[in-house]
């Protein structure tokens, strides 16, 4: 069987959003005989408020089969323009939130990997040159926090003619920002693009310290990632708990393992649909479906399925005495797909 995760990763590297569709002929059986997979486009749906989401979904057939659709977006980059004191916690928190962080500054003492160890990329060059090299896409989130409005203006002049990112925010006082945007309007830059800049940057939480300001910025970035109402009408958001690091592991690791995927949830659960976990023959895990009893309940079954060429669906009940005795706050149910990942 071809590695569907490698195919998926290749699509994402080409900045294409895709859906991994898995068809199971029955609730349990042979992967070779009962499972078909393919990659398709993403089809967002509207909720009751008119917001557009691409969700992990399961469709049950009258024949006992099930089709699982898992939409995935390309890796979201958090591009931080400016390497000053606020950039430090923005990079740290952004990386821990799963963003591929890139930091740009034109000063060697501010743009280096020792200063930003969690950044995937650190560029020490002019902002204009770095922006051209980065080739901003619709899946990027750009934070402009340079050391002065002259450099902010240089960043915006380089960004505005290109592809609009998912988020563009700029730090600065209202008075200075107003003057800068008016200057760019007079230079002929598009009014609609200028109006879409989030400035003053960040959600208003009364932030004062660099760490607090970074949290307010990341909160606004995440809102643009997860909530369609924060973007333009053509945008949609992916409602999936899949972590790219787990996907990369599944695409590149050839060792025997089982793969566990959360395909349905009800009530309060530790992880959402789309979360994946790989389990080795020794019970070591990569990724997570929530920890605690939610994982312990499936690891034994996952180990047993390695090397069998089979799969099964399993229900995890977090409402009972086991979850309560562990002090878990969750009280829902999860349905997971466990499959031999060695096929």
Coordinates of C-alpha atoms in Angstrom, one line a residue:
X1 CA 0.0 0.0 0.0
X2 CA 1.3 3.5 -0.9
X3 CA 2.0 5.8 2.0
X4 CA -1.0 8.1 1.9
X5 CA 0.6 10.4 4.5
X6 CA 3.6 11.0 2.2
X7 CA 1.2 11.9 -0.6
X8 CA -0.6 14.2 1.7
X9 CA 2.6 15.9 2.9
X10 CA 3.7 16.4 -0.7
X11 CA 0.4 18.2 -1.5
X12 CA 0.8 20.4 1.6
X13 CA 4.3 21.3 0.6
X14 CA 2.9 22.6 -2.6
X15 CA 0.6 24.9 -0.6
X16 CA -2.5 23.0 -1.6
X17 CA -5.3 22.2 1.0
X18 CA -6.5 18.7 0.6
X19 CA -8.8 16.1 2.1
X20 CA -7.7 12.6 3.0
X21 CA -10.7 10.3 2.3
X22 CA -10.7 6.8 3.8
X23 CA -13.5 4.3 3.0
X24 CA -14.0 1.4 5.3
X25 CA -16.2 -1.4 4.0
X26 CA -17.0 -2.6 7.6
X27 CA -16.3 -1.6 11.2
X28 CA -13.4 -4.1 11.4
X29 CA -11.4 -6.1 8.9
X30 CA -8.5 -6.4 6.5
X31 CA -6.9 -3.2 5.3
X32 CA -6.0 -4.7 1.9
X33 CA -9.5 -6.0 1.3
X34 CA -11.7 -3.4 3.0
X35 CA -9.9 0.0 3.0
X36 CA -9.6 2.4 0.1
X37 CA -8.0 5.8 0.3
X38 CA -7.7 8.9 -1.9
X39 CA -6.9 12.6 -1.7
X40 CA -9.6 15.0 -2.8
X41 CA -10.3 18.7 -2.6
X42 CA -11.6 20.6 0.4
X43 CA -15.3 21.3 0.5
X44 CA -16.2 23.8 3.3
X45 CA -19.7 23.8 4.8
X46 CA -21.6 26.6 6.5
X47 CA -22.8 26.5 10.1
X48 CA -26.0 28.1 11.4
X49 CA -24.3 31.5 11.5
X50 CA -23.0 31.3 7.9
X51 CA -19.4 30.7 8.9
X52 CA -17.5 28.3 6.6
X53 CA -15.6 25.3 8.0
X54 CA -13.9 22.3 6.6
X55 CA -14.5 19.6 9.2
X56 CA -13.4 16.1 9.9
X57 CA -16.5 14.1 9.1
X58 CA -17.8 10.5 9.1
X59 CA -20.5 9.3 6.9
X60 CA -22.1 5.9 7.7
X61 CA -23.6 3.8 4.9
X62 CA -26.5 1.5 5.1
X63 CA -24.1 -1.4 4.2
X64 CA -22.2 -0.9 7.4
X65 CA -19.3 0.9 5.8
X66 CA -18.1 4.4 6.7
X67 CA -16.3 7.2 4.9
X68 CA -14.0 9.4 6.9
X69 CA -12.9 12.7 5.5
X70 CA -10.0 14.6 7.0
X71 CA -9.3 18.1 5.6
X72 CA -5.8 19.4 6.1
X73 CA -4.2 22.8 5.4
X74 CA -0.6 23.4 4.5
X75 CA 1.7 24.3 7.4
X76 CA 0.9 27.7 8.8
X77 CA 3.9 29.9 9.0
X78 CA 4.1 32.7 11.5
X79 CA 6.3 35.3 9.9
X80 CA 7.7 37.7 12.5
X81 CA 9.1 40.9 11.0
X82 CA 11.4 42.4 13.6
X83 CA 13.6 40.6 16.2
X84 CA 13.2 42.8 19.2
X85 CA 12.0 42.2 22.8
X86 CA 8.4 41.4 21.8
X87 CA 9.5 39.0 19.1
X88 CA 11.1 36.7 21.7
X89 CA 7.9 35.6 23.4
X90 CA 5.9 35.8 20.1
X91 CA 8.3 33.2 18.6
X92 CA 8.3 31.0 21.6
X93 CA 4.5 31.0 22.1
X94 CA 3.9 30.7 18.3
X95 CA 6.1 27.7 18.0
X96 CA 4.4 26.0 21.0
X97 CA 1.0 26.7 19.3
X98 CA 2.2 24.7 16.3
X99 CA 3.2 27.4 13.9
X100 CA 6.3 27.2 11.7
X101 CA 8.0 30.4 12.9
X102 CA 10.2 32.6 10.7
X103 CA 11.9 35.6 12.2
X104 CA 13.4 38.4 10.1
X105 CA 15.6 41.3 11.2
X106 CA 18.4 43.2 9.4
X107 CA 20.7 43.2 12.5
X108 CA 22.9 40.2 13.1
X109 CA 22.7 40.6 16.9
X110 CA 18.9 40.3 16.7
X111 CA 18.5 37.8 13.9
X112 CA 20.3 34.6 14.9
X113 CA 19.3 31.1 15.9
X114 CA 20.8 31.4 19.4
X115 CA 18.3 34.2 20.1
X116 CA 15.4 32.3 18.5
X117 CA 16.1 28.6 19.1
X118 CA 12.4 27.6 18.5
X119 CA 12.2 29.4 15.1
X120 CA 12.3 27.2 12.0
X121 CA 14.0 29.9 10.0
X122 CA 15.9 33.1 11.0
X123 CA 16.7 35.5 8.2
X124 CA 19.3 38.3 8.6
X125 CA 18.7 40.7 5.7
X126 CA 16.6 43.6 4.7
X127 CA 12.9 43.2 5.3
X128 CA 12.1 43.8 1.6
X129 CA 14.6 41.1 0.5
X130 CA 13.4 38.6 3.1
X131 CA 9.7 39.1 2.2
X132 CA 10.5 38.5 -1.4
X133 CA 12.4 35.3 -0.5
X134 CA 9.6 34.0 1.8
X135 CA 6.9 34.2 -1.0
X136 CA 4.0 34.8 1.4
X137 CA 0.9 32.6 0.8
X138 CA -2.7 32.6 2.0
X139 CA -1.7 30.2 4.7
X140 CA 0.8 32.6 6.4
X141 CA 0.3 34.8 9.4
X142 CA 2.5 38.0 9.4
X143 CA 3.3 40.0 12.4
X144 CA 5.0 43.4 11.8
X145 CA 6.9 44.4 15.0
X146 CA 10.0 46.2 13.7
X147 CA 11.9 48.8 15.6
X148 CA 10.3 51.8 13.8
X149 CA 7.6 52.9 11.4
X150 CA 10.1 53.5 8.6
X151 CA 10.8 49.8 8.7
X152 CA 7.1 49.0 9.1
X153 CA 6.4 51.0 6.0
X154 CA 9.1 49.0 4.1
X155 CA 7.5 45.8 5.2
X156 CA 4.0 46.9 4.1
X157 CA 5.3 48.1 0.7
X158 CA 6.8 44.7 0.1
X159 CA 3.7 42.8 1.4
X160 CA 0.7 44.6 0.0
X161 CA 1.3 44.0 -3.7
X162 CA 1.6 40.2 -3.2
X163 CA -0.7 37.5 -2.0
X164 CA -2.8 38.5 1.0
X165 CA -1.8 36.3 4.1
X166 CA -4.4 34.8 6.4
X167 CA -3.4 37.5 8.9
X168 CA -1.4 40.7 8.8
X169 CA -1.0 42.7 12.0
X170 CA 1.2 45.7 12.8
X171 CA 2.2 47.1 16.1
X172 CA 2.2 50.9 16.9
X173 CA 0.2 53.7 18.5
X174 CA -3.1 54.7 16.8
X175 CA -1.7 58.1 15.9
X176 CA 1.5 56.8 14.3
X177 CA -0.3 54.0 12.5
X178 CA -3.0 56.3 11.1
X179 CA -0.2 58.5 9.6
X180 CA 1.6 55.6 8.1
X181 CA -1.5 54.1 6.5
X182 CA -2.5 57.5 5.1
X183 CA 1.0 57.8 3.6
X184 CA 0.6 54.4 1.9
X185 CA -2.9 55.4 0.6
X186 CA -1.4 58.5 -1.0
X187 CA 1.3 56.2 -2.6
X188 CA -1.5 54.3 -4.3
X189 CA -1.8 51.1 -2.2
X190 CA -5.2 49.4 -2.2
X191 CA -7.6 50.8 0.4
X192 CA -9.2 47.4 1.1
X193 CA -5.8 45.8 1.7
X194 CA -4.8 48.6 4.1
X195 CA -8.1 48.3 5.9
X196 CA -7.5 44.6 6.5
X197 CA -4.4 45.2 8.5
X198 CA -4.9 44.4 12.2
X199 CA -3.6 47.5 14.0
X200 CA -3.1 48.2 16.8
X201 CA -2.0 44.6 16.8
X202 CA -3.5 42.0 19.2
X203 CA -6.7 41.5 21.1
X204 CA -7.4 44.1 23.7
X205 CA -6.6 42.3 27.0
X206 CA -4.9 45.2 28.7
X207 CA -1.4 43.7 27.9
X208 CA 1.6 45.6 29.2
X209 CA 4.7 43.3 29.4
X210 CA 6.3 41.8 26.3
X211 CA 4.9 38.4 27.3
X212 CA 1.4 39.7 27.7
X213 CA 1.6 41.6 24.4
X214 CA 2.8 38.4 22.7
X215 CA -0.2 36.5 24.2
X216 CA -2.6 39.2 22.9
X217 CA -1.0 38.9 19.4
X218 CA -1.1 35.1 19.3
X219 CA -4.7 35.2 20.5
X220 CA -5.6 37.4 17.5
X221 CA -3.6 35.2 15.2
X222 CA -5.4 32.0 16.5
X223 CA -8.8 33.7 16.1
X224 CA -8.0 34.3 12.4
X225 CA -6.9 30.7 12.1
X226 CA -9.9 29.2 13.8
X227 CA -12.8 31.6 13.4
X228 CA -13.9 32.5 9.9
X229 CA -15.6 35.7 11.0
X230 CA -12.2 37.2 11.6
X231 CA -11.4 36.9 7.9
X232 CA -13.0 37.9 4.6
X233 CA -16.1 36.2 3.3
X234 CA -14.2 33.8 1.0
X235 CA -12.2 32.3 3.9
X236 CA -12.9 29.1 5.6
X237 CA -11.2 27.5 8.6
X238 CA -10.2 23.9 9.2
X239 CA -11.8 22.3 12.2
X240 CA -9.3 19.5 12.8
X241 CA -7.0 18.6 15.7
X242 CA -4.3 17.1 13.5
X243 CA -0.7 18.2 14.4
X244 CA 1.6 18.5 11.4
X245 CA 4.5 17.0 13.4
X246 CA 2.5 13.7 13.7
X247 CA 1.7 13.8 10.0
X248 CA 5.4 14.2 9.2
X249 CA 6.3 11.3 11.4
X250 CA 3.7 9.1 9.7
X251 CA 5.0 10.1 6.3
X252 CA 8.6 9.5 7.0
X253 CA 8.8 6.7 9.6
X254 CA 8.8 3.2 8.2
X255 CA 9.0 1.3 11.4
X256 CA 6.2 -1.1 12.5
X257 CA 3.4 0.9 14.3
X258 CA -0.3 1.3 14.7
X259 CA -2.1 4.5 13.9
X260 CA -4.9 5.8 16.0
X261 CA -7.2 8.6 14.7
X262 CA -10.1 10.3 16.5
X263 CA -12.9 10.3 13.9
X264 CA -15.9 11.3 16.1
X265 CA -16.4 13.1 19.5
X266 CA -19.4 13.9 21.6
X267 CA -19.4 16.0 24.7
X268 CA -16.2 17.2 26.4
X269 CA -13.1 15.3 25.1
X270 CA -9.4 15.9 25.6
X271 CA -8.7 16.1 21.9
X272 CA -10.9 16.8 18.9
X273 CA -11.6 15.0 15.6
X274 CA -8.5 14.6 13.4
X275 CA -6.1 14.0 16.3
X276 CA -3.7 11.2 15.6
X277 CA -1.3 9.0 17.5
X278 CA 1.3 6.4 16.4
X279 CA 2.0 3.5 18.7
X280 CA 5.2 1.4 18.5
X281 CA 5.3 -2.3 19.4
X282 CA 6.8 -1.3 22.8
X283 CA 4.0 1.0 23.5
X284 CA 5.9 4.3 22.8
X285 CA 3.6 7.0 21.3
X286 CA 4.1 9.8 18.9
X287 CA 1.3 12.4 18.9
X288 CA -1.6 12.2 21.2
X289 CA -5.3 11.6 21.4
X290 CA -5.5 13.1 24.9
X291 CA -3.4 11.3 27.4
X292 CA -4.6 9.6 30.5
X293 CA -7.3 6.9 30.2
X294 CA -8.3 8.0 26.7
X295 CA -4.9 6.8 25.4
X296 CA -4.4 3.9 27.8
X297 CA -7.7 2.4 26.6
X298 CA -6.4 2.0 23.1
X299 CA -2.7 1.4 23.4
X300 CA -3.1 -2.3 24.2
X301 CA -5.4 -2.8 21.2
X302 CA -3.1 -0.7 19.0
X303 CA 0.0 -2.9 19.9
X304 CA -2.0 -6.0 19.2
X305 CA -2.9 -4.9 15.7
X306 CA 0.6 -4.1 14.6
X307 CA 1.7 -6.6 11.9
X308 CA -1.8 -8.1 11.4
X309 CA -2.8 -6.0 8.4
X310 CA -6.1 -5.2 10.0
X311 CA -8.0 -2.2 11.4
X312 CA -10.9 -1.7 13.8
X313 CA -13.2 1.0 15.1
X314 CA -13.3 1.5 18.9
X315 CA -15.4 3.6 21.3
X316 CA -13.9 5.3 24.3
X317 CA -16.2 6.4 27.0
X318 CA -14.9 9.2 29.2
X319 CA -18.1 9.6 31.2
X320 CA -17.7 6.6 33.6
X321 CA -15.9 5.8 36.8
X322 CA -12.4 5.5 35.2
X323 CA -12.4 9.1 34.0
X324 CA -13.9 10.3 37.3
X325 CA -11.3 8.4 39.4
X326 CA -8.5 9.9 37.4
X327 CA -9.9 13.4 38.1
X328 CA -10.5 14.1 34.4
X329 CA -12.6 17.0 33.5
X330 CA -13.7 15.4 30.3
X331 CA -17.1 13.7 30.2
X332 CA -17.7 12.8 26.5
X333 CA -17.1 9.9 24.2
X334 CA -14.7 9.4 21.3
X335 CA -14.7 7.0 18.4
X336 CA -11.3 6.1 17.1
X337 CA -9.9 4.2 14.1
X338 CA -7.0 1.9 15.0
X339 CA -5.1 0.5 12.0
X340 CA -1.9 -1.4 11.3
X341 CA 0.5 1.3 10.0
X342 CA 3.0 -1.3 8.8
X343 CA 0.9 -2.1 5.7

